Amino acid sequence: MSKPSFSAVVPAAGIGSRMQSALPKQYLSLNGKAVIEHSLKPLLDHDDITHVVVVLSKDDTYFSQLAVACHPKIVLATGGKERVHSVLAGLTQVNTEWVLVHDAARPCLTRDDIDALLQHAKHIGTGAILATLVRDTMKRGNDNGTIAATVCRENLWHALTPQMFLRQQLQQAITQALQQGVSVTDEASAMEASGYQPQLIDGRSDNIKVTRPEDMLLAELYLSQQQN
């Protein structure tokens, strides 16, 4: 049996309007490097990941200025209107059996979480995502901002990234979902729409997505702790 091969796709064509910054959030400075550089590092450093496709906006002028842009594992692609279109564009540059899709604004990914996904692929052979169990009480709101209901949190998970699937299956699932008008909020949702049941891999809760200004301080703290 041949050894499974892995690559990664990192969609980075968004502008991150909620960050209240002139710079796209993936290019904000975090502990002396751009957020995206932190997000890419554990993928680039992993021996089992052969290349990392970074999907950029056609108007991007920032990535080429980063030191990581010269990394031999980096492959560039041009993104589309929404994240799902960028992921699909990135998949066209992938030639491995498996692909991990990771958010450009998740700078605190650890080697252990990547290993957990890769071991699942090697030993179980099915798609999987990193996730964490919901700990807080969950509320469903009304359009006017009031509470409609309290949602049972049992078996509720926060979906994280990377999300890992067989490249061909993911490409087909996304293409089919777009053709059918299915809302694709992450890669797993496209796979679910095609009848798959991805595995939930318990990931680290510090694998946060930088979305709001206060997230930068939390990411700085987590990165500092991981490096100690």
Tab-separated table of C-alpha atoms in Angstrom:
chain	number	residue	atom	x	y	z
A	1	MET	CA	0.000	0.000	0.000
A	2	SER	CA	1.381	3.398	-0.958
A	3	LYS	CA	2.040	5.987	1.711
A	4	PRO	CA	-0.695	8.677	1.792
A	5	SER	CA	0.345	12.096	0.534
A	6	PHE	CA	-0.740	15.417	2.031
A	7	SER	CA	-0.829	19.061	1.018
A	8	ALA	CA	-2.641	22.108	2.372
A	9	VAL	CA	-4.773	24.925	1.024
A	10	VAL	CA	-4.902	28.251	2.867
A	11	PRO	CA	-7.573	30.645	1.528
A	12	ALA	CA	-6.314	34.181	2.142
A	13	ALA	CA	-8.323	36.360	-0.226
A	14	GLY	CA	-10.652	37.888	2.390
A	15	ILE	CA	-10.529	41.428	3.727
A	16	GLY	CA	-11.710	40.822	7.317
A	17	SER	CA	-13.955	43.879	7.677
A	18	ARG	CA	-14.768	43.170	11.348
A	19	MET	CA	-11.163	43.861	12.333
A	20	GLN	CA	-11.665	47.626	11.783
A	21	SER	CA	-8.275	47.797	10.068
A	22	ALA	CA	-7.029	49.106	6.741
A	23	LEU	CA	-4.985	45.916	6.381
A	24	PRO	CA	-6.643	42.532	5.757
A	25	LYS	CA	-6.526	40.683	9.087
A	26	GLN	CA	-4.140	38.009	7.798
A	27	TYR	CA	-1.477	40.687	7.346
A	28	LEU	CA	-1.736	42.350	10.755
A	29	SER	CA	1.439	42.130	12.816
A	30	LEU	CA	1.413	39.489	15.531
A	31	ASN	CA	4.527	38.955	17.655
A	32	GLY	CA	6.687	40.468	14.917
A	33	LYS	CA	5.232	38.525	11.981
A	34	ALA	CA	2.065	38.697	9.902
A	35	VAL	CA	-0.827	36.579	11.164
A	36	ILE	CA	-0.692	34.451	8.014
A	37	GLU	CA	2.986	33.662	8.579
A	38	HIS	CA	2.111	32.110	11.936
A	39	SER	CA	-0.782	30.211	10.323
A	40	LEU	CA	1.458	28.820	7.578
A	41	LYS	CA	4.469	27.884	9.721
A	42	PRO	CA	3.259	24.584	11.244
A	43	LEU	CA	2.052	23.418	7.816
A	44	LEU	CA	5.313	24.346	6.090
A	45	ASP	CA	7.393	22.812	8.879
A	46	HIS	CA	5.601	19.445	8.745
A	47	ASP	CA	7.573	16.800	6.846
A	48	ASP	CA	4.439	14.975	5.665
A	49	ILE	CA	2.965	18.058	3.963
A	50	THR	CA	4.526	18.376	0.515
A	51	HIS	CA	3.232	21.825	-0.467
A	52	VAL	CA	0.933	24.594	0.744
A	53	VAL	CA	-1.318	26.452	-1.703
A	54	VAL	CA	-1.943	30.031	-0.604
A	55	VAL	CA	-4.990	31.499	-2.333
A	56	LEU	CA	-4.793	35.272	-2.707
A	57	SER	CA	-7.004	38.051	-4.002
A	58	LYS	CA	-6.077	39.113	-7.536
A	59	ASP	CA	-5.302	42.561	-6.090
A	60	ASP	CA	-3.133	41.315	-3.223
A	61	THR	CA	0.079	43.331	-2.854
A	62	TYR	CA	1.050	42.189	0.629
A	63	PHE	CA	1.952	38.507	0.478
A	64	SER	CA	4.878	38.947	-1.904
A	65	GLN	CA	6.523	41.245	0.645
A	66	LEU	CA	6.638	38.554	3.318
A	67	ALA	CA	9.688	36.348	3.835
A	68	VAL	CA	7.481	33.243	3.728
A	69	ALA	CA	6.534	34.005	0.122
A	70	CYS	CA	9.898	32.560	-0.958
A	71	HIS	CA	9.420	29.243	0.856
A	72	PRO	CA	9.926	26.339	-1.563
A	73	LYS	CA	6.712	24.617	-0.441
A	74	ILE	CA	4.521	27.639	-1.247
A	75	VAL	CA	2.290	27.531	-4.339
A	76	LEU	CA	0.082	30.512	-5.194
A	77	ALA	CA	-3.445	30.586	-6.598
A	78	THR	CA	-5.959	33.357	-7.258
A	79	GLY	CA	-9.104	33.374	-5.162
A	80	GLY	CA	-12.739	33.991	-5.987
A	81	LYS	CA	-15.711	35.957	-4.718
A	82	GLU	CA	-16.190	33.990	-1.487
A	83	ARG	CA	-14.078	31.652	0.640
A	84	VAL	CA	-15.586	28.551	-0.961
A	85	HIS	CA	-14.545	29.749	-4.431
A	86	SER	CA	-11.017	30.380	-3.155
A	87	VAL	CA	-10.789	26.884	-1.692
A	88	LEU	CA	-11.963	25.406	-4.980
A	89	ALA	CA	-9.333	27.448	-6.840
A	90	GLY	CA	-6.678	26.203	-4.436
A	91	LEU	CA	-7.695	22.579	-4.936
A	92	THR	CA	-6.867	22.839	-8.639
A	93	GLN	CA	-3.208	23.298	-7.596
A	94	VAL	CA	-3.185	20.218	-5.365
A	95	ASN	CA	-1.715	16.936	-6.646
A	96	THR	CA	-1.756	14.912	-3.416
A	97	GLU	CA	-4.273	12.331	-2.244
A	98	TRP	CA	-5.223	14.275	0.886
A	99	VAL	CA	-5.628	17.994	1.507
A	100	LEU	CA	-5.861	20.041	4.689
A	101	VAL	CA	-7.728	23.349	4.418
A	102	HIS	CA	-6.669	25.883	7.052
A	103	ASP	CA	-7.825	29.425	7.775
A	104	ALA	CA	-5.236	32.126	7.124
A	105	ALA	CA	-6.389	33.852	10.321
A	106	ARG	CA	-5.787	30.889	12.669
A	107	PRO	CA	-2.219	31.586	13.805
A	108	CYS	CA	-2.096	29.279	16.846
A	109	LEU	CA	-2.253	25.866	15.154
A	110	THR	CA	0.041	23.293	16.749
A	111	ARG	CA	1.996	20.349	15.371
A	112	ASP	CA	0.090	17.963	17.650
A	113	ASP	CA	-3.259	18.905	16.098
A	114	ILE	CA	-1.883	18.405	12.580
A	115	ASP	CA	-0.493	15.035	13.632
A	116	ALA	CA	-3.903	13.996	14.997
A	117	LEU	CA	-5.503	14.645	11.611
A	118	LEU	CA	-2.767	12.922	9.628
A	119	GLN	CA	-2.815	9.863	11.886
A	120	HIS	CA	-6.563	9.600	11.361
A	121	ALA	CA	-6.063	9.628	7.588
A	122	LYS	CA	-3.279	7.056	7.762
A	123	HIS	CA	-5.076	4.615	10.066
A	124	ILE	CA	-8.808	5.229	9.499
A	125	GLY	CA	-8.813	6.672	5.994
A	126	THR	CA	-11.772	9.040	6.297
A	127	GLY	CA	-12.155	12.809	6.279
A	128	ALA	CA	-11.970	14.680	9.573
A	129	ILE	CA	-11.945	18.143	11.077
A	130	LEU	CA	-10.512	19.665	14.211
A	131	ALA	CA	-13.229	20.778	16.620
A	132	THR	CA	-13.874	21.600	20.267
A	133	LEU	CA	-16.919	20.778	22.347
A	134	VAL	CA	-19.199	23.704	23.175
A	135	ARG	CA	-18.830	24.601	26.862
A	136	ASP	CA	-21.086	27.648	27.136
A	137	THR	CA	-24.861	27.838	27.281
A	138	MET	CA	-26.073	28.361	23.719
A	139	LYS	CA	-28.863	30.790	22.807
A	140	ARG	CA	-30.750	31.129	19.537
A	141	GLY	CA	-31.672	34.752	18.864
A	142	ASN	CA	-34.505	36.547	17.103
A	143	ASP	CA	-34.000	39.141	14.374
A	144	ASN	CA	-34.579	41.888	16.952
A	145	GLY	CA	-31.739	40.682	19.167
A	146	THR	CA	-33.804	38.962	21.846
A	147	ILE	CA	-33.514	35.304	22.895
A	148	ALA	CA	-35.713	32.895	20.978
A	149	ALA	CA	-34.600	29.721	22.748
A	150	THR	CA	-31.865	28.045	24.737
A	151	VAL	CA	-30.168	25.384	22.604
A	152	CYS	CA	-29.038	22.117	24.160
A	153	ARG	CA	-25.251	22.051	23.955
A	154	GLU	CA	-24.946	18.252	24.151
A	155	ASN	CA	-22.990	17.000	21.109
A	156	LEU	CA	-22.474	20.577	19.863
A	157	TRP	CA	-18.976	21.341	18.583
A	158	HIS	CA	-17.109	24.433	17.405
A	159	ALA	CA	-15.664	23.621	13.974
A	160	LEU	CA	-11.986	24.578	13.639
A	161	THR	CA	-9.378	24.149	10.922
A	162	PRO	CA	-7.546	22.412	9.380
A	163	GLN	CA	-10.281	20.311	7.858
A	164	MET	CA	-8.871	17.289	6.021
A	165	PHE	CA	-10.380	15.323	3.163
A	166	LEU	CA	-9.465	13.294	0.134
A	167	ARG	CA	-8.762	15.976	-2.441
A	168	GLN	CA	-10.887	14.490	-5.205
A	169	GLN	CA	-13.893	13.945	-2.938
A	170	LEU	CA	-13.698	17.498	-1.570
A	171	GLN	CA	-13.372	19.015	-5.032
A	172	GLN	CA	-16.436	17.093	-6.233
A	173	ALA	CA	-18.446	17.934	-3.113
A	174	ILE	CA	-17.774	21.678	-3.348
A	175	THR	CA	-18.495	21.774	-7.080
A	176	GLN	CA	-21.764	19.919	-6.568
A	177	ALA	CA	-22.798	22.136	-3.644
A	178	LEU	CA	-22.208	25.296	-5.661
A	179	GLN	CA	-24.188	23.912	-8.592
A	180	GLN	CA	-27.106	23.084	-6.266
A	181	GLY	CA	-27.010	26.403	-4.426
A	182	VAL	CA	-26.052	24.806	-1.107
A	183	SER	CA	-24.555	27.185	1.454
A	184	VAL	CA	-20.947	26.115	2.043
A	185	THR	CA	-19.754	27.588	5.339
A	186	ASP	CA	-16.766	25.265	5.639
A	187	GLU	CA	-15.373	22.238	3.829
A	188	ALA	CA	-17.207	19.798	6.092
A	189	SER	CA	-20.561	21.343	5.161
A	190	ALA	CA	-19.878	20.607	1.485
A	191	MET	CA	-18.944	17.030	2.350
A	192	GLU	CA	-22.067	16.645	4.501
A	193	ALA	CA	-24.232	17.854	1.593
A	194	SER	CA	-22.729	15.004	-0.472
A	195	GLY	CA	-23.661	12.415	2.138
A	196	TYR	CA	-20.356	12.083	4.030
A	197	GLN	CA	-20.032	12.136	7.816
A	198	PRO	CA	-16.634	13.659	8.647
A	199	GLN	CA	-14.957	12.633	11.883
A	200	LEU	CA	-14.649	15.147	14.724
A	201	ILE	CA	-11.105	15.273	16.096
A	202	ASP	CA	-10.843	16.961	19.491
A	203	GLY	CA	-8.527	19.907	18.918
A	204	ARG	CA	-6.924	22.533	21.129
A	205	SER	CA	-9.156	25.387	22.243
A	206	ASP	CA	-6.339	27.902	21.693
A	207	ASN	CA	-6.588	27.327	17.913
A	208	ILE	CA	-8.585	30.549	17.638
A	209	LYS	CA	-9.582	32.493	14.559
A	210	VAL	CA	-8.590	36.160	14.570
A	211	THR	CA	-11.846	37.941	13.754
A	212	ARG	CA	-12.073	40.938	16.090
A	213	PRO	CA	-9.403	43.335	17.410
A	214	GLU	CA	-9.424	41.742	20.879
A	215	ASP	CA	-8.519	38.371	19.331
A	216	MET	CA	-5.037	39.683	18.545
A	217	LEU	CA	-4.179	40.012	22.240
A	218	LEU	CA	-5.416	36.497	22.922
A	219	ALA	CA	-3.436	35.113	19.986
A	220	GLU	CA	-0.291	36.857	21.252
A	221	LEU	CA	-0.765	35.213	24.636
A	222	TYR	CA	-1.358	31.746	23.193
A	223	LEU	CA	1.645	31.957	20.874
A	224	SER	CA	3.882	33.064	23.730
A	225	GLN	CA	2.710	30.146	25.866
A	226	GLN	CA	3.209	27.633	23.035
A	227	GLN	CA	6.785	28.814	22.520
A	228	ASN	CA	7.719	28.392	26.190
